[in-house]
Coordinates of C-alpha atoms and ligand atoms in Angstrom, one line a residue:
M1 CA -56.2 -30.5 11.4
N2 CA -55.8 -26.8 12.4
L3 CA -53.3 -27.9 15.0
V4 CA -51.1 -29.7 12.4
I5 CA -51.1 -26.6 10.2
G6 CA -50.3 -24.4 13.2
I7 CA -47.4 -26.5 14.3
S8 CA -46.0 -26.8 10.8
F9 CA -46.2 -23.0 10.4
V10 CA -44.3 -22.4 13.7
C11 CA -41.6 -25.0 12.6
L12 CA -41.2 -23.2 9.3
I13 CA -40.7 -19.8 10.9
L14 CA -38.1 -21.4 13.3
L15 CA -36.3 -23.0 10.4
I16 CA -36.1 -19.7 8.5
T17 CA -34.9 -17.9 11.6
V18 CA -32.2 -20.5 12.3
T19 CA -31.0 -20.6 8.6
A20 CA -30.9 -16.8 8.3
N21 CA -28.7 -16.6 11.4
T22 CA -26.3 -19.2 10.3
I23 CA -25.8 -17.9 6.8
T24 CA -25.2 -14.3 7.9
P25 CA -21.4 -14.0 8.5
Y26 CA -21.8 -10.3 9.4
V27 CA -23.1 -11.3 12.8
K28 CA -20.0 -13.3 13.5
I29 CA -17.6 -10.6 12.5
Y30 CA -19.5 -8.1 14.6
D31 CA -19.2 -10.3 17.6
E32 CA -15.4 -10.1 17.6
D33 CA -15.4 -6.4 17.4
A34 CA -18.2 -6.0 19.9
A35 CA -15.7 -6.2 22.7
P36 CA -12.9 -4.2 21.0
Y37 CA -9.5 -3.5 22.3
K38 CA -9.6 0.1 23.5
E39 CA -6.6 2.2 24.6
M40 CA -8.4 5.5 25.2
P41 CA -11.8 6.9 26.0
P42 CA -13.7 8.3 22.9
L43 CA -13.8 12.0 22.5
N44 CA -17.0 13.9 23.3
L45 CA -19.1 14.3 20.2
N46 CA -21.3 17.2 19.2
P47 CA -24.7 16.4 20.8
K48 CA -26.5 18.2 17.9
E49 CA -25.5 15.3 15.6
K50 CA -28.3 13.3 17.1
E51 CA -30.9 15.7 15.8
K52 CA -32.1 15.3 12.2
Q53 CA -32.3 19.0 11.8
Y54 CA -28.5 19.2 12.1
W55 CA -27.9 16.9 9.2
Q56 CA -30.7 18.4 7.1
D57 CA -29.3 21.9 7.5
Q58 CA -25.8 20.8 6.8
A59 CA -26.9 19.1 3.5
A60 CA -29.0 22.0 2.6
N61 CA -26.1 24.4 3.0
T62 CA -23.9 22.2 0.8
L63 CA -26.7 22.2 -1.9
E64 CA -27.3 25.9 -1.7
A65 CA -23.6 26.6 -2.2
K66 CA -23.5 24.3 -5.3
L67 CA -26.7 26.0 -6.8
K68 CA -25.3 29.5 -6.2
R69 CA -22.0 28.6 -7.9
K70 CA -21.0 30.5 -11.0
L71 CA -18.4 28.8 -13.1
N72 CA -15.1 30.6 -13.3
T73 CA -14.1 30.8 -17.0
N74 CA -11.4 33.5 -16.7
V75 CA -8.0 32.9 -18.1
A76 CA -5.8 31.1 -15.6
K77 CA -2.9 33.6 -15.6
N78 CA -1.2 31.5 -12.9
I79 CA -1.2 27.7 -12.3
I80 CA 0.0 26.1 -9.1
F81 CA 0.2 22.4 -9.3
F82 CA 0.5 20.6 -6.0
L83 CA 1.6 17.0 -6.1
G84 CA 1.2 14.9 -3.0
D85 CA 3.5 12.1 -3.8
G86 CA 1.7 8.9 -2.8
L87 CA -1.3 10.8 -1.4
S88 CA -3.9 8.1 -1.7
V89 CA -7.6 8.7 -0.8
T90 CA -7.1 6.7 2.4
T91 CA -4.2 9.0 3.4
I92 CA -6.5 12.0 2.9
T93 CA -9.2 10.5 5.1
A94 CA -6.8 9.5 7.8
A95 CA -5.0 12.8 7.7
R96 CA -8.2 14.9 8.1
I97 CA -9.1 12.8 11.2
Y98 CA -5.6 13.3 12.5
Q99 CA -5.8 17.0 11.9
G100 CA -9.0 17.2 13.9
Q101 CA -7.7 15.0 16.7
L102 CA -4.6 17.2 17.1
K103 CA -7.1 19.9 18.0
N104 CA -9.0 17.5 20.4
R105 CA -11.9 17.2 18.0
S106 CA -13.2 13.8 16.9
G107 CA -11.8 14.4 13.5
E108 CA -14.1 12.6 11.0
E109 CA -16.0 15.8 10.2
E110 CA -12.8 17.8 9.5
K111 CA -11.6 19.0 6.1
L112 CA -8.1 19.5 4.9
F113 CA -7.7 22.9 3.3
F114 CA -7.8 21.6 -0.2
E115 CA -10.9 19.6 0.4
T116 CA -12.8 22.9 0.4
F117 CA -11.9 23.3 -3.3
S118 CA -14.7 23.6 -5.8
D119 CA -14.1 20.6 -8.0
T120 CA -13.0 17.0 -7.4
G121 CA -12.2 14.3 -9.8
L122 CA -10.4 10.9 -10.0
S123 CA -7.4 10.2 -12.1
K124 CA -6.3 6.7 -13.4
T125 CA -2.7 6.3 -12.7
Y126 CA -1.5 3.1 -14.4
C127 CA 1.4 3.5 -16.8
L128 CA 2.0 1.8 -20.2
D129 CA 3.6 -1.4 -18.9
K130 CA 2.4 -1.6 -15.2
Q131 CA -0.9 -1.7 -13.4
V132 CA 0.7 0.0 -10.4
A133 CA 2.7 3.0 -11.4
D134 CA 5.9 4.7 -10.1
S135 CA 6.6 8.4 -9.8
A136 CA 8.5 8.6 -13.2
C137 CA 5.8 7.4 -15.6
T138 CA 3.2 9.3 -13.7
A139 CA 5.2 12.5 -13.8
T140 CA 5.3 12.1 -17.6
A141 CA 1.5 11.8 -17.6
Y142 CA 0.6 14.8 -15.3
M143 CA 3.4 17.1 -16.6
C144 CA 3.7 16.1 -20.3
G145 CA 0.2 14.8 -21.1
V146 CA 1.5 11.4 -22.3
K147 CA 1.6 8.0 -20.6
A148 CA 5.0 6.3 -20.6
N149 CA 6.8 3.2 -19.4
F150 CA 7.6 2.5 -15.7
Q151 CA 10.8 4.4 -14.6
T152 CA 11.0 6.6 -17.7
I153 CA 10.5 10.4 -17.6
G154 CA 9.6 12.9 -20.4
V155 CA 9.8 10.3 -23.2
T156 CA 7.1 8.3 -25.1
G157 CA 6.3 4.6 -24.7
E158 CA 8.7 3.9 -27.6
V159 CA 11.5 4.3 -25.0
E160 CA 12.0 1.2 -22.8
V161 CA 13.7 1.5 -19.5
S162 CA 17.4 2.4 -19.8
D163 CA 17.3 2.8 -23.6
C164 CA 19.5 5.9 -23.9
E165 CA 19.8 5.9 -27.7
K166 CA 16.0 6.0 -28.1
A167 CA 15.6 8.6 -25.3
K168 CA 18.0 10.9 -27.1
L169 CA 15.8 11.1 -30.2
E170 CA 13.8 14.3 -30.3
S171 CA 10.9 12.4 -31.8
N172 CA 10.7 10.2 -28.6
R173 CA 10.7 13.2 -26.2
V174 CA 7.7 15.0 -24.8
S175 CA 7.7 18.4 -23.3
S176 CA 6.0 19.5 -20.1
I177 CA 3.4 22.1 -19.2
L178 CA 6.3 23.9 -17.5
K179 CA 8.0 24.3 -20.9
W180 CA 4.7 25.4 -22.5
S181 CA 4.4 28.0 -19.8
Q182 CA 7.9 29.3 -20.5
D183 CA 7.1 29.4 -24.2
A184 CA 4.1 31.6 -23.3
G185 CA 6.4 34.0 -21.5
K186 CA 5.5 32.9 -18.0
A187 CA 7.8 32.6 -15.0
T188 CA 8.3 29.0 -13.8
G189 CA 9.2 27.2 -10.6
V190 CA 9.9 23.8 -9.1
V191 CA 9.7 23.2 -5.3
T192 CA 10.0 19.8 -3.6
T193 CA 11.0 18.2 -0.3
A194 CA 12.8 15.4 -2.3
R195 CA 16.0 15.9 -4.3
V196 CA 15.2 18.4 -7.1
T197 CA 16.4 15.7 -9.5
H198 CA 14.0 13.0 -8.2
A199 CA 11.4 11.5 -10.5
S200 CA 8.5 13.9 -9.8
P201 CA 10.3 17.2 -10.2
A202 CA 12.3 15.8 -13.1
G203 CA 9.0 15.4 -15.0
C204 CA 9.0 19.2 -15.2
Y205 CA 12.2 19.5 -17.3
A206 CA 14.0 16.2 -18.0
H207 CA 14.0 13.4 -20.6
V208 CA 15.5 10.2 -19.4
P209 CA 15.0 6.4 -20.0
F210 CA 15.8 5.7 -16.3
R211 CA 14.8 7.8 -13.3
D212 CA 17.9 7.0 -11.2
M213 CA 20.3 8.7 -13.7
E214 CA 20.2 11.8 -11.5
S215 CA 24.0 12.5 -11.8
D216 CA 26.9 11.3 -13.9
G217 CA 28.0 9.3 -10.9
D218 CA 24.7 7.5 -11.0
I219 CA 25.2 6.6 -14.6
E220 CA 28.5 4.9 -13.6
K221 CA 26.8 3.3 -10.5
Y222 CA 24.0 1.8 -12.4
K223 CA 26.4 0.6 -15.1
L224 CA 24.7 2.5 -17.9
D225 CA 26.7 3.3 -21.1
Q226 CA 28.7 6.4 -20.2
N227 CA 28.7 7.7 -23.7
S228 CA 25.2 7.2 -24.9
C229 CA 23.7 8.0 -21.5
N230 CA 25.7 11.2 -20.9
F231 CA 22.6 13.3 -20.1
D232 CA 21.9 12.9 -16.4
I233 CA 19.0 14.8 -14.8
A234 CA 21.0 17.4 -12.9
K235 CA 22.9 18.3 -16.1
Q236 CA 19.6 18.7 -18.0
L237 CA 18.4 21.0 -15.2
I238 CA 21.5 23.3 -15.3
Y239 CA 22.3 23.3 -19.1
E240 CA 19.2 22.5 -21.1
D241 CA 15.9 24.1 -22.0
P242 CA 13.6 24.4 -20.0
G243 CA 15.7 23.5 -16.9
K244 CA 18.2 26.4 -17.3
N245 CA 15.3 28.9 -17.6
I246 CA 13.4 27.8 -14.5
N247 CA 13.3 30.9 -12.2
V248 CA 12.9 29.1 -8.9
I249 CA 14.3 25.7 -8.0
M250 CA 14.1 24.6 -4.3
G251 CA 14.4 21.3 -2.5
G252 CA 17.1 18.8 -1.6
G253 CA 19.7 16.9 -3.7
R254 CA 22.8 19.1 -3.4
G255 CA 25.0 16.0 -3.9
K256 CA 23.8 15.5 -7.4
F257 CA 25.3 18.9 -8.4
L258 CA 28.6 18.7 -6.6
P259 CA 31.8 16.9 -7.4
K260 CA 32.9 13.9 -5.4
D261 CA 36.0 15.8 -4.1
E262 CA 33.9 18.7 -2.8
K263 CA 33.6 17.1 0.6
N264 CA 35.8 19.8 2.0
S265 CA 33.5 22.7 1.0
T266 CA 30.7 24.3 2.9
Y267 CA 28.3 22.8 0.3
G268 CA 28.5 19.3 1.7
S269 CA 29.4 16.1 -0.1
G270 CA 28.8 15.4 -3.8
S271 CA 28.7 12.5 -6.1
R272 CA 29.5 14.0 -9.6
L273 CA 32.5 13.0 -11.7
D274 CA 32.6 16.1 -13.9
K275 CA 32.1 19.5 -12.2
N276 CA 30.4 21.7 -9.8
L277 CA 27.0 22.4 -11.3
I278 CA 26.0 24.9 -8.7
E279 CA 28.9 27.1 -9.9
E280 CA 27.8 26.4 -13.5
W281 CA 24.3 27.6 -12.6
K282 CA 25.7 30.8 -11.0
N283 CA 28.0 31.4 -14.1
D284 CA 25.1 31.0 -16.5
K285 CA 22.9 33.5 -14.6
A286 CA 25.9 35.9 -14.3
L287 CA 26.4 35.7 -18.1
R288 CA 22.7 36.6 -18.6
K289 CA 23.2 39.5 -16.1
A290 CA 20.2 38.1 -14.1
N291 CA 19.6 38.7 -10.4
A292 CA 20.3 35.2 -9.2
V293 CA 20.8 33.8 -5.7
Y294 CA 22.0 30.4 -4.5
V295 CA 21.0 29.4 -0.9
S296 CA 21.5 26.3 1.2
N297 CA 19.7 26.9 4.5
I298 CA 16.8 28.7 6.1
T299 CA 18.9 31.7 7.3
E300 CA 20.0 32.4 3.7
L301 CA 16.5 31.8 2.3
K302 CA 15.0 34.4 4.7
Q303 CA 17.6 36.9 3.5
V304 CA 16.4 36.6 -0.1
D305 CA 14.5 39.7 -1.3
P306 CA 11.9 38.3 -3.7
T307 CA 11.3 41.7 -5.3
K308 CA 15.0 41.8 -6.4
T309 CA 15.4 38.1 -7.3
D310 CA 14.7 36.6 -10.7
Y311 CA 16.5 33.3 -10.3
L312 CA 16.7 31.3 -7.0
L313 CA 18.4 28.0 -6.5
G314 CA 17.9 26.6 -3.0
L315 CA 19.4 23.2 -2.2
F316 CA 18.8 22.5 1.5
A317 CA 20.1 18.9 1.9
T318 CA 22.6 16.6 0.3
S319 CA 19.9 14.1 -0.5
H320 CA 16.2 14.4 0.2
M321 CA 15.1 16.9 2.8
N322 CA 14.1 15.4 6.2
Y323 CA 10.7 14.5 7.4
N324 CA 8.9 17.4 9.1
L325 CA 9.0 15.5 12.3
E326 CA 12.8 15.0 12.0
K327 CA 13.5 18.4 10.4
K328 CA 16.9 20.0 11.0
P329 CA 16.7 23.6 12.1
E330 CA 18.5 24.8 9.0
E331 CA 15.9 23.3 6.7
P332 CA 12.9 25.4 5.5
T333 CA 9.4 23.9 5.5
L334 CA 7.4 23.2 2.4
T335 CA 5.3 26.3 3.2
E336 CA 8.3 28.6 3.5
M337 CA 9.7 27.4 0.2
T338 CA 6.2 27.8 -1.5
E339 CA 5.8 31.3 -0.2
M340 CA 9.2 32.5 -1.4
A341 CA 8.6 30.8 -4.8
I342 CA 5.2 32.5 -5.3
K343 CA 6.6 36.0 -4.3
I344 CA 9.4 35.7 -6.9
L345 CA 7.2 34.3 -9.7
Q346 CA 4.4 36.8 -9.1
K347 CA 6.5 39.6 -10.6
N348 CA 6.1 38.3 -14.1
P349 CA 3.2 40.2 -15.8
N350 CA 2.4 37.1 -17.9
G351 CA 1.8 35.0 -14.8
F352 CA 3.6 31.8 -13.7
Y353 CA 3.5 28.0 -13.5
L354 CA 4.6 26.5 -10.2
F355 CA 5.1 22.9 -9.3
V356 CA 5.1 22.0 -5.6
E357 CA 5.7 18.5 -4.3
G358 CA 5.0 17.1 -0.9
A359 CA 7.5 14.3 -1.5
K360 CA 7.8 12.8 1.9
I361 CA 4.2 11.5 2.2
D362 CA 5.4 8.7 -0.2
M363 CA 8.6 8.1 1.6
A364 CA 6.9 7.7 4.9
H365 CA 4.4 5.2 3.4
H366 CA 7.3 3.2 1.9
E367 CA 8.5 2.7 5.5
D368 CA 4.9 1.9 6.8
A369 CA 5.4 4.9 9.0
A370 CA 1.7 6.0 9.0
R371 CA 2.1 8.9 11.5
M372 CA 4.8 10.6 9.5
A373 CA 2.8 10.1 6.3
L374 CA -0.2 11.9 7.9
D375 CA 2.0 14.6 9.3
E376 CA 3.6 15.2 5.9
T377 CA 0.0 15.4 4.5
L378 CA -0.8 18.2 7.0
Q379 CA 2.4 20.0 5.9
F380 CA 1.3 19.7 2.3
A381 CA -2.2 21.1 3.1
E382 CA -0.6 24.0 4.9
A383 CA 1.6 24.9 1.9
I384 CA -1.6 24.8 -0.3
E385 CA -3.4 27.2 2.1
K386 CA -0.4 29.6 2.0
A387 CA -0.4 29.5 -1.8
Y388 CA -4.2 30.2 -1.8
S389 CA -3.8 33.1 0.5
L390 CA -1.0 34.7 -1.7
T391 CA -3.1 34.5 -4.9
K392 CA -6.5 35.3 -6.2
E393 CA -9.2 32.8 -7.4
E394 CA -10.0 35.1 -10.3
D395 CA -6.7 34.4 -12.1
T396 CA -5.0 31.4 -10.3
L397 CA -5.8 27.8 -10.9
I398 CA -4.7 25.5 -8.1
V399 CA -4.7 21.8 -8.8
V400 CA -3.9 19.3 -6.1
T401 CA -3.4 15.6 -6.8
A402 CA -1.2 12.5 -6.3
D403 CA 0.9 10.6 -8.7
H404 CA -0.2 7.2 -7.3
A405 CA -1.7 5.6 -4.3
H406 CA -0.2 3.5 -1.5
T407 CA -1.3 0.3 0.3
M408 CA -2.4 1.8 3.6
T409 CA -5.9 0.8 4.6
M410 CA -8.2 2.0 7.3
S411 CA -10.3 -0.8 8.8
G412 CA -12.1 -2.4 11.7
Y413 CA -15.0 -0.6 13.3
P414 CA -13.3 2.0 15.4
D415 CA -15.6 4.3 17.4
R416 CA -16.2 7.9 16.3
G417 CA -13.3 10.1 17.6
Y418 CA -11.1 7.1 18.3
N419 CA -7.3 7.7 17.9
I420 CA -6.8 7.2 14.1
L421 CA -3.2 6.0 14.9
G422 CA -4.3 3.6 17.6
L423 CA -5.3 0.0 18.2
F424 CA -9.1 -0.6 18.3
G425 CA -10.2 -3.8 16.6
K426 CA -9.8 -7.2 18.2
S427 CA -9.5 -10.1 15.8
K428 CA -10.7 -13.7 16.3
D429 CA -7.4 -14.6 17.9
N430 CA -8.3 -12.2 20.6
L431 CA -5.4 -9.9 19.8
P432 CA -5.8 -6.2 19.0
Y433 CA -5.2 -4.7 15.5
S434 CA -4.4 -1.2 14.4
T435 CA -7.0 0.9 12.5
L436 CA -4.3 1.7 9.9
S437 CA -2.2 -1.1 8.4
Y438 CA -0.4 -1.9 5.1
A439 CA -0.7 -4.6 2.5
N440 CA 3.1 -5.0 2.5
G441 CA 6.4 -3.5 3.7
P442 CA 8.8 -3.6 6.6
G443 CA 5.9 -3.7 9.1
Y444 CA 5.5 -7.4 8.7
H445 CA 6.0 -9.1 12.0
M446 CA 7.0 -12.7 12.2
E447 CA 4.6 -15.0 14.0
K448 CA 5.8 -16.1 17.4
A449 CA 4.6 -19.7 16.7
P450 CA 2.7 -21.2 13.7
G451 CA -0.7 -19.6 13.6
V452 CA 0.0 -17.1 16.4
R453 CA -0.2 -13.5 15.4
F454 CA 2.2 -10.9 16.7
N455 CA 0.8 -9.1 19.7
L456 CA 1.0 -5.3 19.1
E457 CA -0.2 -4.5 22.6
N458 CA 3.2 -3.4 23.9
D459 CA 4.3 -1.6 20.8
H460 CA 4.9 2.1 20.9
L461 CA 2.4 3.3 18.4
D462 CA 2.9 6.9 19.7
E463 CA 6.5 7.0 18.4
H464 CA 6.7 9.4 15.5
N465 CA 8.2 6.8 13.2
Y466 CA 6.4 3.6 14.4
T467 CA 6.2 1.0 11.6
Y468 CA 2.6 0.0 11.2
P469 CA 1.7 -3.7 10.6
A470 CA 1.9 -5.1 7.1
L471 CA 0.6 -8.4 5.7
V472 CA 3.4 -9.2 3.3
P473 CA 7.1 -8.8 4.2
K474 CA 9.0 -6.3 2.0
Y475 CA 12.0 -4.0 2.7
Y476 CA 10.0 -1.2 1.1
E477 CA 6.2 -0.9 1.0
S478 CA 4.9 -0.7 -2.6
H479 CA 2.7 1.8 -4.3
G480 CA -1.0 1.1 -4.7
G481 CA -2.9 0.9 -8.0
D482 CA -6.1 2.7 -7.0
D483 CA -7.3 5.9 -8.6
V484 CA -6.2 9.1 -6.9
A485 CA -8.2 12.2 -6.2
V486 CA -7.8 15.6 -8.0
Y487 CA -8.9 18.8 -6.3
A488 CA -9.1 22.0 -8.3
N489 CA -10.0 25.7 -7.6
G490 CA -9.9 28.8 -9.7
P491 CA -10.4 29.3 -13.5
W492 CA -11.8 26.3 -15.3
S493 CA -11.6 24.1 -12.2
H494 CA -14.8 22.4 -13.4
L495 CA -12.6 20.7 -16.2
F496 CA -11.2 18.5 -13.4
S497 CA -14.4 16.8 -12.4
G498 CA -15.1 13.2 -13.5
N499 CA -12.9 10.2 -13.9
Y500 CA -10.1 10.4 -16.4
E501 CA -6.7 9.3 -17.4
Q502 CA -3.9 11.0 -15.5
N503 CA -2.4 12.5 -18.7
Y504 CA -5.5 14.6 -19.2
I505 CA -4.4 16.9 -16.3
P506 CA -1.8 19.1 -18.1
I507 CA -4.0 19.3 -21.2
A508 CA -6.9 20.8 -19.1
E509 CA -4.5 23.1 -17.2
A510 CA -3.1 24.4 -20.5
Y511 CA -6.6 25.0 -21.8
A512 CA -7.5 27.0 -18.7
A513 CA -4.4 29.1 -19.1
G514 CA -4.9 29.5 -22.9
I515 CA -1.4 28.2 -23.6
S516 CA -0.6 25.6 -26.2
P517 CA 0.7 22.1 -25.5
S518 CA 3.1 21.2 -28.4
N519 CA 1.2 19.2 -31.1
S520 CA -2.2 19.8 -29.4
K521 CA -5.4 19.1 -31.4
I522 CA -7.2 21.6 -29.1
S523 CA -6.8 25.3 -29.6
P524 CA -5.8 27.1 -26.5
R525 CA -8.7 28.8 -24.7
N526 CA -7.5 32.3 -25.7
S527 CA -7.8 31.8 -29.4
V528 CA -11.2 30.1 -28.9
A529 CA -12.3 33.2 -27.0
R530 CA -10.8 35.5 -29.6
T531 CA -12.6 33.6 -32.4
S532 CA -16.0 33.9 -30.8
A533 CA -15.3 37.6 -30.1
T534 CA -14.5 38.1 -33.8
T535 CA -17.7 36.2 -34.8
S536 CA -19.8 38.4 -32.5
V537 CA -18.4 41.6 -34.0
V538 CA -19.1 40.4 -37.5
F539 CA -22.7 39.5 -36.6
L540 CA -23.2 42.9 -35.0
F541 CA -22.2 44.6 -38.2
I542 CA -24.5 42.5 -40.3
F543 CA -27.3 43.3 -37.8
N544 CA -26.5 46.9 -38.1
F545 CA -26.7 46.8 -41.9
I546 CA -30.1 45.1 -41.8
F547 CA -31.3 47.5 -39.1
S548 CA -30.3 50.5 -41.2
V549 CA -32.0 49.2 -44.4
F550 CA -35.3 48.4 -42.6
F551 CA -35.6 51.3 -40.3
K552 CA -33.9 53.7 -42.7
K553 CA -31.8 54.8 -39.9
L554 CA -28.1 55.1 -40.6
N555 CA -26.8 53.5 -37.5
F556 CA -28.1 51.1 -35.0
F557 CA -25.3 52.1 -32.7
A558 CA -26.7 55.6 -32.6
I559 CA -30.0 54.7 -30.8
Ligands
LIG1 C1 -6.0 18.4 24.0 O1 -6.2 17.8 25.2 C2 -5.0 17.4 25.9 C3 -5.4 16.6 27.2 O2 -6.6 17.0 27.7 C4 -4.3 18.7 26.3 O3 -3.1 18.4 27.0 C5 -3.9 19.4 25.0 O4 -3.3 20.7 25.3 C6 -5.2 19.7 24.2 N1 -4.8 20.2 22.9 C7 -5.5 21.2 22.3 C8 -4.9 21.7 21.0 O5 -6.4 21.8 22.8
LIG2 C1 38.3 21.0 -2.1 O1 39.3 20.1 -2.6 C2 39.6 20.2 -4.0 C3 40.4 19.1 -4.4 O2 40.9 18.3 -3.4 C4 40.2 21.6 -4.2 O3 40.5 21.7 -5.6 C5 39.2 22.6 -3.7 O4 39.8 23.9 -3.8 C6 38.8 22.4 -2.3 N1 37.8 23.3 -1.9 C7 37.8 24.1 -0.8 C8 36.6 25.0 -0.7 O5 38.6 24.0 0.0
LIG3 C1 23.8 28.8 6.4 O1 24.8 28.8 5.4 C2 25.8 29.7 5.5 C3 26.7 29.6 4.3 O2 27.1 28.3 4.0 C4 26.6 29.5 6.8 O3 27.6 30.5 7.0 C5 25.6 29.5 8.0 O4 26.2 29.2 9.2 C6 24.4 28.6 7.7 N1 23.4 28.7 8.7 C7 22.8 27.7 9.3 C8 21.7 28.1 10.3 O5 23.0 26.6 9.0
LIG4 C1 12.7 6.0 15.0 O1 13.5 7.1 15.4 C2 14.3 6.8 16.5 C3 15.0 8.1 16.9 O2 14.1 9.1 17.2 C4 15.3 5.8 16.1 O3 16.2 5.4 17.2 C5 14.6 4.5 15.6 O4 15.5 3.6 15.1 C6 13.6 4.9 14.5 N1 12.8 3.7 14.2 C7 12.5 3.3 13.0 C8 11.7 2.2 12.8 O5 13.0 3.9 12.0
LIG5 ZN1 7.2 5.9 -4.0

């Protein structure tokens, strides 16, 4: 009898073991990656990582810093808003590893400069009519505080794409925090590596129902109505408020300001049908007797004296500026432009608002060119570090975020310190796959035969512009719909923690600066502070009166 029970028990255990093994798919996946494809030896890791004390100390230090922290509730005299176009969370993770590996470190433990900022949040990027947003509707959200339709800028959701009549109505237009800053007497600036008329910078100053109406030539090209749509973005920047009052404008896009027949000039080729808007900008500043300079290359930029310049227009390329890895010697870097902008704007005693865009992160992702996207992210981080070094935490709020994500993913089980831009995993077809890949885009490789995946083994992943693999073929990789991170440092940076809609960003920035967004329900911080100061004074006088009655002393202040 005991024997029967014993045998049944052993059988039961065996059955459970066998079942458990067959229903656990993880074991199978792990088997494929257990003999991965490796193209380089792993980097040496810090041996201390194996000791528990190392991790306990590291965590304790982080905790201690958080407990010691005193919230900064000063007025943000200056705001610098850094937009990493398409800077998804995956891009940040991969870029920090890349940054470490460029210094021969394993990389995962690295921090990009802005990752040291005191507060982090997540922003929801969808626009009114799309789950996955573009740079136009998102610019309306993070600059004007209002969500809008895909491809529209500085207008409400009443305006459908290309509806010029509706976009013209003042009641359908929304102003940006750059405009609110000007109204508060602050200096303002716009710096980008894209055309200065591109969607993100246009969010600072333009109101259009279609992001591509950058010049009057574009209005013709896209067959929009020439009469009702006669307010292209470049024109708004040069003639309208707040565009014509922006102190510093730097980036690419010269062609949107120059006439078609200007090909003969030193300016380069243009696409306008009306006139030379660079000359118009110079004339306007001359009429105002302002110290204004126009520059078109790094040599000229370096000659600008920021102490003597109130207006600077720098257009360094006909279209977008080049990728850092393909930079022409005459082009300045994002850091050089940021430095000059801050030095000019800092002269205003009321402070400044500066918008800085790392635009090429997005453009590299659209090409599935992961290495260039990571390199542009490092350029962006360097510009932020420069801005931080030129300002003070006491009075300058720096906010770093993205407009939307991208489809790059980081996957497989690569070893610690393994080349982030390399091939590591091996799939069930026994072919290697790259750690970084895209959901769609030009990196789609046709199968050699049905069911046979493209072999990446002989590809040149070390080329600066290598097109990383994509699942779905598209000429242009698409944006991603996931939330993007927000990093903040300086006065009221704690307002940026949590998860919120993207249009909250300029409202929180305005509050920190004590400036008023038009039609805001919330009083700016300054008046809140003033109200409580007034209340305190009133209470002090009441207290003084009671004190003098009870203690028969004339004045409490006298003791
Ligand atoms: C990293 O190591 C490589 C090869 O050992 C060397 O050529 C390179 O100079 C090193 N780079 C740095 C930043 O130390
Ligand atoms: C360029 O050509 C236009 C018309 O063809 C002419 O009016 C203009 O003066 C020329 N500019 C220069 C700098 O030569
Ligand atoms: C910069 O622009 C000026 C004026 O157009 C030109 O004379 C100079 O050669 C340019 N320098 C470079 C490095 O491109
Ligand atoms: C990468 O750049 C090289 C020149 O450096 C060029 O010949 C090649 O076509 C580019 N590849 C892609 C995919 O853009
Ligand atoms: Zn894009």
